[in-house]
Tab-separated table of C-alpha atoms and ligand atoms in Angstrom:
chain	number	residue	atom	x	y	z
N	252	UNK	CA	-4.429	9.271	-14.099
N	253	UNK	CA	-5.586	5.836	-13.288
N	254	UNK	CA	-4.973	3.504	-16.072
N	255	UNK	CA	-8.434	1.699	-15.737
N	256	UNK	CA	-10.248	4.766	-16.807
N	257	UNK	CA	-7.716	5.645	-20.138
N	258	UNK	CA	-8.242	4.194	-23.394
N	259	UNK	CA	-5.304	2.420	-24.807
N	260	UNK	CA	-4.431	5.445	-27.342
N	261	UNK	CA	-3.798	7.657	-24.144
N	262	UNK	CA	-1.573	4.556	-22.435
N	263	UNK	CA	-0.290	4.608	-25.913
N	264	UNK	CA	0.802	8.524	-25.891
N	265	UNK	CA	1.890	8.677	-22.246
N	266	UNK	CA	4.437	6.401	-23.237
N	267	UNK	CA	5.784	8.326	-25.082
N	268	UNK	CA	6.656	11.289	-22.706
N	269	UNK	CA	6.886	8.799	-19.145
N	270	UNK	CA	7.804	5.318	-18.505
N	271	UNK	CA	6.728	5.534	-14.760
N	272	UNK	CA	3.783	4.240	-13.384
N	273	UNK	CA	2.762	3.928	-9.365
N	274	UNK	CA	1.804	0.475	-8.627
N	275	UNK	CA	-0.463	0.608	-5.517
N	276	UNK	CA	-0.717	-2.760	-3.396
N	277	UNK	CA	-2.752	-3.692	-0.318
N	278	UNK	CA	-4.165	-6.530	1.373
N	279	UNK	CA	-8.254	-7.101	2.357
N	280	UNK	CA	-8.039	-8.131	5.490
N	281	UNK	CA	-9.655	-7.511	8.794
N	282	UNK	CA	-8.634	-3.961	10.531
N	283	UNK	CA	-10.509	-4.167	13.871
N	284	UNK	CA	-13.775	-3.404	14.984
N	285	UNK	CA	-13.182	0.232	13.606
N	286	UNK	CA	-11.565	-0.086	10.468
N	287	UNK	CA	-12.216	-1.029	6.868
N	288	UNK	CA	-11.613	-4.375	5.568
N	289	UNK	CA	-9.869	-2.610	2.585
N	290	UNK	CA	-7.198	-0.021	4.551
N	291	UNK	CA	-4.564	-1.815	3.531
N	292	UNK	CA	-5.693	-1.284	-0.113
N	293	UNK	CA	-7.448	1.933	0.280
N	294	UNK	CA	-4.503	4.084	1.752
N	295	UNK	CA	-2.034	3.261	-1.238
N	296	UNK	CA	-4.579	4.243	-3.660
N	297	UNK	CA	-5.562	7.839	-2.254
N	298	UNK	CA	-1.876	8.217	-1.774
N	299	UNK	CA	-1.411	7.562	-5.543
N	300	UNK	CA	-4.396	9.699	-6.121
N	301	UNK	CA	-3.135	12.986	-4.411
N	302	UNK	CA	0.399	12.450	-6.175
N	303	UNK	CA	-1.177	12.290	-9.522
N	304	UNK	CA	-2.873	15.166	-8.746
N	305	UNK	CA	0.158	17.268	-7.322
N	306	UNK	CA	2.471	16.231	-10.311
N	307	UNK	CA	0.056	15.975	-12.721
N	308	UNK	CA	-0.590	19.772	-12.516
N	309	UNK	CA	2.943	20.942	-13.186
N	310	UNK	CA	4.727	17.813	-15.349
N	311	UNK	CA	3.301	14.776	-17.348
N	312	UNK	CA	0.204	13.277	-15.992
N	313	UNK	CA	1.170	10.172	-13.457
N	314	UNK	CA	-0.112	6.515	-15.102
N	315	UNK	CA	-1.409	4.750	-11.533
N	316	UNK	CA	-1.564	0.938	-12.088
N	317	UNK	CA	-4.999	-0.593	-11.125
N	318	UNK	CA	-4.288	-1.826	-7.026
N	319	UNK	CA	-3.229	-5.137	-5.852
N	320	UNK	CA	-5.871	-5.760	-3.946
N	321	UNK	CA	-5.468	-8.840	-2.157
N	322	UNK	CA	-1.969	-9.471	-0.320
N	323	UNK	CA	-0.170	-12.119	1.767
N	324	UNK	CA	-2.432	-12.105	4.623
N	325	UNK	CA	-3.049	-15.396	5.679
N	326	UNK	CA	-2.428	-14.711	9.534
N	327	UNK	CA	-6.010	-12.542	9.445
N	328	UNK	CA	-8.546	-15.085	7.938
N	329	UNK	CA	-9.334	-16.206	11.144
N	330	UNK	CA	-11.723	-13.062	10.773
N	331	UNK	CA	-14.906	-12.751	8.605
N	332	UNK	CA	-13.650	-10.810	5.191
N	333	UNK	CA	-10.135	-11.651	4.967
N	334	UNK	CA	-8.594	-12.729	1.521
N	335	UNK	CA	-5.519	-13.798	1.074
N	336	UNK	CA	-2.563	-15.084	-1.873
N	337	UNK	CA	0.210	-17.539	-0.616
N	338	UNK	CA	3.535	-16.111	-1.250
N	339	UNK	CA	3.760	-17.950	-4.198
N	340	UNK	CA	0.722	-17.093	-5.721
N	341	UNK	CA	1.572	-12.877	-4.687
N	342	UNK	CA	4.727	-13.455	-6.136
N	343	UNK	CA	3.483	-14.669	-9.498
N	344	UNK	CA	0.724	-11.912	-9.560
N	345	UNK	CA	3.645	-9.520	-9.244
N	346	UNK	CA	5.312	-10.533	-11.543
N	347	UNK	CA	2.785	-10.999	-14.187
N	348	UNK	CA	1.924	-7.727	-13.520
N	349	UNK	CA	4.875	-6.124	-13.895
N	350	UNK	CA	6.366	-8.183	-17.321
N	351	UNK	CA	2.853	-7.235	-18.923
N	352	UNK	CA	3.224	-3.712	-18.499
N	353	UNK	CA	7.117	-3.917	-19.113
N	354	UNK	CA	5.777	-5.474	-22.789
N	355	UNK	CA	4.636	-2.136	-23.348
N	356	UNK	CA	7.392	0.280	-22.389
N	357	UNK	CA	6.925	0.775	-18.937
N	358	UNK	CA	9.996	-0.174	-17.159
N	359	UNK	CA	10.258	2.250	-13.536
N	360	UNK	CA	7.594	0.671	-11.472
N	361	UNK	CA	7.021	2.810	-7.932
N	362	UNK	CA	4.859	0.387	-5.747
N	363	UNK	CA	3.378	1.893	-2.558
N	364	UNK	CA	2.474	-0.763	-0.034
N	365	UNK	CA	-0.161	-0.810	2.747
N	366	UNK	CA	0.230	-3.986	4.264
N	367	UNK	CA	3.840	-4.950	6.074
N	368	UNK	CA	2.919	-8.268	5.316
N	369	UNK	CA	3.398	-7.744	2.037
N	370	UNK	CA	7.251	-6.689	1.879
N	371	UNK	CA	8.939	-9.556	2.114
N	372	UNK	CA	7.019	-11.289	-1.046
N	373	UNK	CA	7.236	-8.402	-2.953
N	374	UNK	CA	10.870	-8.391	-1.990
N	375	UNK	CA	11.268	-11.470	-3.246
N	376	UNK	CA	8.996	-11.219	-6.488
N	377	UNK	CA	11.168	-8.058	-7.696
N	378	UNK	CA	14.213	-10.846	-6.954
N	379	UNK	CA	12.386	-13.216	-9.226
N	380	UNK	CA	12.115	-10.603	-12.140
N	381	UNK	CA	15.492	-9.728	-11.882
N	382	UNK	CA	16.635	-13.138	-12.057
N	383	UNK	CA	14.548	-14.070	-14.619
N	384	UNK	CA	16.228	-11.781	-17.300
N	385	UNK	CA	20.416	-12.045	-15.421
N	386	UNK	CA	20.123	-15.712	-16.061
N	387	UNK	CA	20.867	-15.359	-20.077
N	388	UNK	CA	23.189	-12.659	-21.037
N	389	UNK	CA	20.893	-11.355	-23.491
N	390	UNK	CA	18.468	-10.306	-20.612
N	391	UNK	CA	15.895	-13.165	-21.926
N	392	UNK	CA	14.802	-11.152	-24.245
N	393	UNK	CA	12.926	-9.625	-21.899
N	394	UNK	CA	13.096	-5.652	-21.120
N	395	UNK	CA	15.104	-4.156	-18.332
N	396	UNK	CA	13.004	-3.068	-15.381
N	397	UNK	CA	13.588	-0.846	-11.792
N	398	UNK	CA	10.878	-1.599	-9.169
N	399	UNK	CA	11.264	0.107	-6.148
N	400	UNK	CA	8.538	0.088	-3.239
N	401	UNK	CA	7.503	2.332	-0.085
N	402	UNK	CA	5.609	1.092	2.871
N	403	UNK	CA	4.028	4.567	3.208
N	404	UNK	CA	3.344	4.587	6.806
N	405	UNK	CA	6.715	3.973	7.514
N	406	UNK	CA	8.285	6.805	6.085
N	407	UNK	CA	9.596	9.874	7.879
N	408	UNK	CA	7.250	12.784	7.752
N	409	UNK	CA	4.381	10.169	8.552
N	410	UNK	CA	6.177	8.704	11.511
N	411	UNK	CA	6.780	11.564	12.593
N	412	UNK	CA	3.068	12.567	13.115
N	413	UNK	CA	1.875	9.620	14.237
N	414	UNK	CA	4.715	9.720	16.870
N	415	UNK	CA	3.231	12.759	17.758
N	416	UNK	CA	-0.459	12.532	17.391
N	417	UNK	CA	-0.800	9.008	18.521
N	418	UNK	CA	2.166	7.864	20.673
N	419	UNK	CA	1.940	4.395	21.852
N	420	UNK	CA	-1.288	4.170	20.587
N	421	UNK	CA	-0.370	3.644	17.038
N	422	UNK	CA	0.224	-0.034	17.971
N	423	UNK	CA	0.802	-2.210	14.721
N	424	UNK	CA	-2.503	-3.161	13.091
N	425	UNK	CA	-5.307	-1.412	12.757
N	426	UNK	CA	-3.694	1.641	13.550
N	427	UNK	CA	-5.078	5.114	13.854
N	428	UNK	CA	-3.020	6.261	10.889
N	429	UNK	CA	-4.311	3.938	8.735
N	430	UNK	CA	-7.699	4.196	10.336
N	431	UNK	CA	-7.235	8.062	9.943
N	432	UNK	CA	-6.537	8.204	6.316
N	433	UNK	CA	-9.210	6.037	5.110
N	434	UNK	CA	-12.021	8.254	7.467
N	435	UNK	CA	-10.591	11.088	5.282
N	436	UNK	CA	-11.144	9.289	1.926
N	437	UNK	CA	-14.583	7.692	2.497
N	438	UNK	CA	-15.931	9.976	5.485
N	439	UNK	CA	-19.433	9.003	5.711
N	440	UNK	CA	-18.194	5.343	5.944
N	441	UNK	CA	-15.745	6.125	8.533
N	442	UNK	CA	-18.827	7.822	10.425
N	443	UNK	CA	-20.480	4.251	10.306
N	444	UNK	CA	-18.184	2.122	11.957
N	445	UNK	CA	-15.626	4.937	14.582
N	446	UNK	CA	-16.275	3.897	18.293
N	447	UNK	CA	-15.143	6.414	20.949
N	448	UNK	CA	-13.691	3.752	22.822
N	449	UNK	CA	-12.170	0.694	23.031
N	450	UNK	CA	-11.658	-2.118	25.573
N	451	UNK	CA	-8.719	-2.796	26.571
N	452	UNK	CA	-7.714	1.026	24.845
N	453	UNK	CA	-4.282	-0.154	23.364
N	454	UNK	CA	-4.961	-3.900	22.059
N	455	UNK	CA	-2.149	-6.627	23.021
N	456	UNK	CA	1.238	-7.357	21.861
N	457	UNK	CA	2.684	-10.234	20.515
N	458	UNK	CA	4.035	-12.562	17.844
N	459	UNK	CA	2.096	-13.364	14.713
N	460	UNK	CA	2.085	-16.861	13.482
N	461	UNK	CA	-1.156	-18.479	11.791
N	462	UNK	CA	-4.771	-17.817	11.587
N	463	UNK	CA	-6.140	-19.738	15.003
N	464	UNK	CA	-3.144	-18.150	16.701
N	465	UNK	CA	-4.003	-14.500	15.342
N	466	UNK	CA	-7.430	-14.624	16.813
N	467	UNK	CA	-6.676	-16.044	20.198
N	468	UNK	CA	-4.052	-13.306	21.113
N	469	UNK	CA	-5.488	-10.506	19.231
N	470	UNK	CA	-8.825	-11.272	19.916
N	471	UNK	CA	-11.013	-7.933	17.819
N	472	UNK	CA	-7.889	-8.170	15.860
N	473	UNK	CA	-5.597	-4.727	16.695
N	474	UNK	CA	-2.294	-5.293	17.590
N	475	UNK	CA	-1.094	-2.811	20.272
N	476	UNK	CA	-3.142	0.263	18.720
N	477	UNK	CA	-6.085	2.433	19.829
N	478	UNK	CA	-8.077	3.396	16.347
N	479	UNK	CA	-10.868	5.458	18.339
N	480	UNK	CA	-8.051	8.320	18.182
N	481	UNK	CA	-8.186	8.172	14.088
N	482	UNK	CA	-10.315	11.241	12.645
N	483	UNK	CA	-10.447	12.550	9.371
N	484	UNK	CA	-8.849	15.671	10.136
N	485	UNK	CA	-5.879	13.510	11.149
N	486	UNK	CA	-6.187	11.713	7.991
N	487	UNK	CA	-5.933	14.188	5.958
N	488	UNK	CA	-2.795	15.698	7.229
N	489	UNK	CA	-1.310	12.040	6.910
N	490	UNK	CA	-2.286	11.900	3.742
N	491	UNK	CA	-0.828	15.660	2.729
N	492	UNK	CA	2.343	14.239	4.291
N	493	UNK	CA	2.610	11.100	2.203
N	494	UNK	CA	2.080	12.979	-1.052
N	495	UNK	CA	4.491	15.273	-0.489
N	496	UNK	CA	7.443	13.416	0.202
N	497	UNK	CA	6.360	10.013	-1.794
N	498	UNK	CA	5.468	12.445	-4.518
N	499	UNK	CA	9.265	13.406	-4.169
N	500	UNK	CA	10.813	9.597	-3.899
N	501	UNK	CA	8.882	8.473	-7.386
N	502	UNK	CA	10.096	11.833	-9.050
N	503	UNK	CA	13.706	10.855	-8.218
N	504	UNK	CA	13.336	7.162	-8.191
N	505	UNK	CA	12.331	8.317	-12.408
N	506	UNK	CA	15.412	10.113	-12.763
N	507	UNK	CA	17.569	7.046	-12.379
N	508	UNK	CA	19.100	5.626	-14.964
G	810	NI	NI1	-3.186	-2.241	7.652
């Protein structure tokens, strides 16, 4: 269940049974002529919705903690819509979020990412809450956490199928299983903006440094990746994929001590 929509009584009683929660975090930034501005966002969250659903049938519900929404993106605001936190500022939100739900008994925290942008600050935010209770012997006072993340399109089942479905033309932004999943979550939106083609078809490769850079080499803002093959159909096997084996990774990522 998604946190906003309990009442703090239910928080209050699924504490009592789970200390687990799924943190979903994203980025709103630009995704190409064909995709969302939220993908990065969106994906994470219907990820953490189908696992809910799949565990929540058979065990304890699953608490989902509302989304990140806005990630270290500052290489995309050369395009209209882009948002983005410094590191600094993602690492504080990350940790804020995490010690105020650790206040109440939460302490296994299962992010799923959407943006790779994202990994190395979170990387180093989950170093920052660590440190901040092995610096006093006593822990700080503070409560002992786990955080763990998953960039979900990296993992293997989903690799695997966009290896196969999309080949080279998964590219590295704005890609077709990105593009896929959200068309399956919000279909008459992904009607709205899918273009059968592209030009050039695959988009360019190349380094990524800062915003006026971005836009000159990746000029409708893909990197390497042709989203006119994303379809819902597609998307919804992706997303099938994710649940099932992320759905496994936070059930043993729980069982650790
Ligand atoms: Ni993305």
């Amino acid at each position: 269940m998604r946190m906003q929509l309990c009442t703090w009584p239910e928080v209050e009683g699924y504490l009592k049974k789970s200390s687990g929660i799924i943190m979903p975090i994203g980025s709103t930034e630009q995704h190409g002529p064909t995709g969302f501005i939220g993908t990065d966002a969106l994906c994470p969250e219907l990820i953490a919705d189908g696992i809910a659903a799949k565990l929540g049938a058979q065990k304890n519900a699953v608490m989902i903690a509302p989304t990140i929404n806005v990630g270290m993106a500052q290489h995309h605001l050369g395009f209209p819509g882009s948002m983005a936190l410094r590191p600094t500022t993602l690492i504080a939100v990350i940790v804020d979020c995490v010690n105020s739900l650790a206040r109440h008994g939460f302490d296994h925290f299962f992010f799923i990412n959407g943006h790779g942008g994202n990994t190395p600050t979170m990387q180093a935010a989950f170093s920052e809450i660590y440190a901040a209770r092995s610096f006093h012997a006593d822990g700080a006072g503070l409560p002992s956490v786990r955080c763990d993340f998953a960039n979900w399109w990296k993992i293997k089942s989903v690799k695997k199928l966009a290896d196969e479905l999309f080949g080279e033309g998964e590219g590295f932004h704005a890609t077709p299983s990105e593009v896929a999943l959200t068309y399956y979550g919000y279909p008459e939106d992904g009607a709205r903006v899918h273009q059968k083609t592209l030009e050039p078809r695959l988009a360019p490769l190349g380094p990524i440094y800062d915003a006026e850079d971005y836009r000159r080499r990746f000029p409708d803002g893909r990197i390497g990746s042709d989203p006119t093959l994303a379809t819902p159909d597609i998307g919804k096997r992706l997303l099938e994929a994710a649940v099932e084996e992320l759905g496994n990774d936070y059930e043993a990522f729980l069982k650790q001590d």
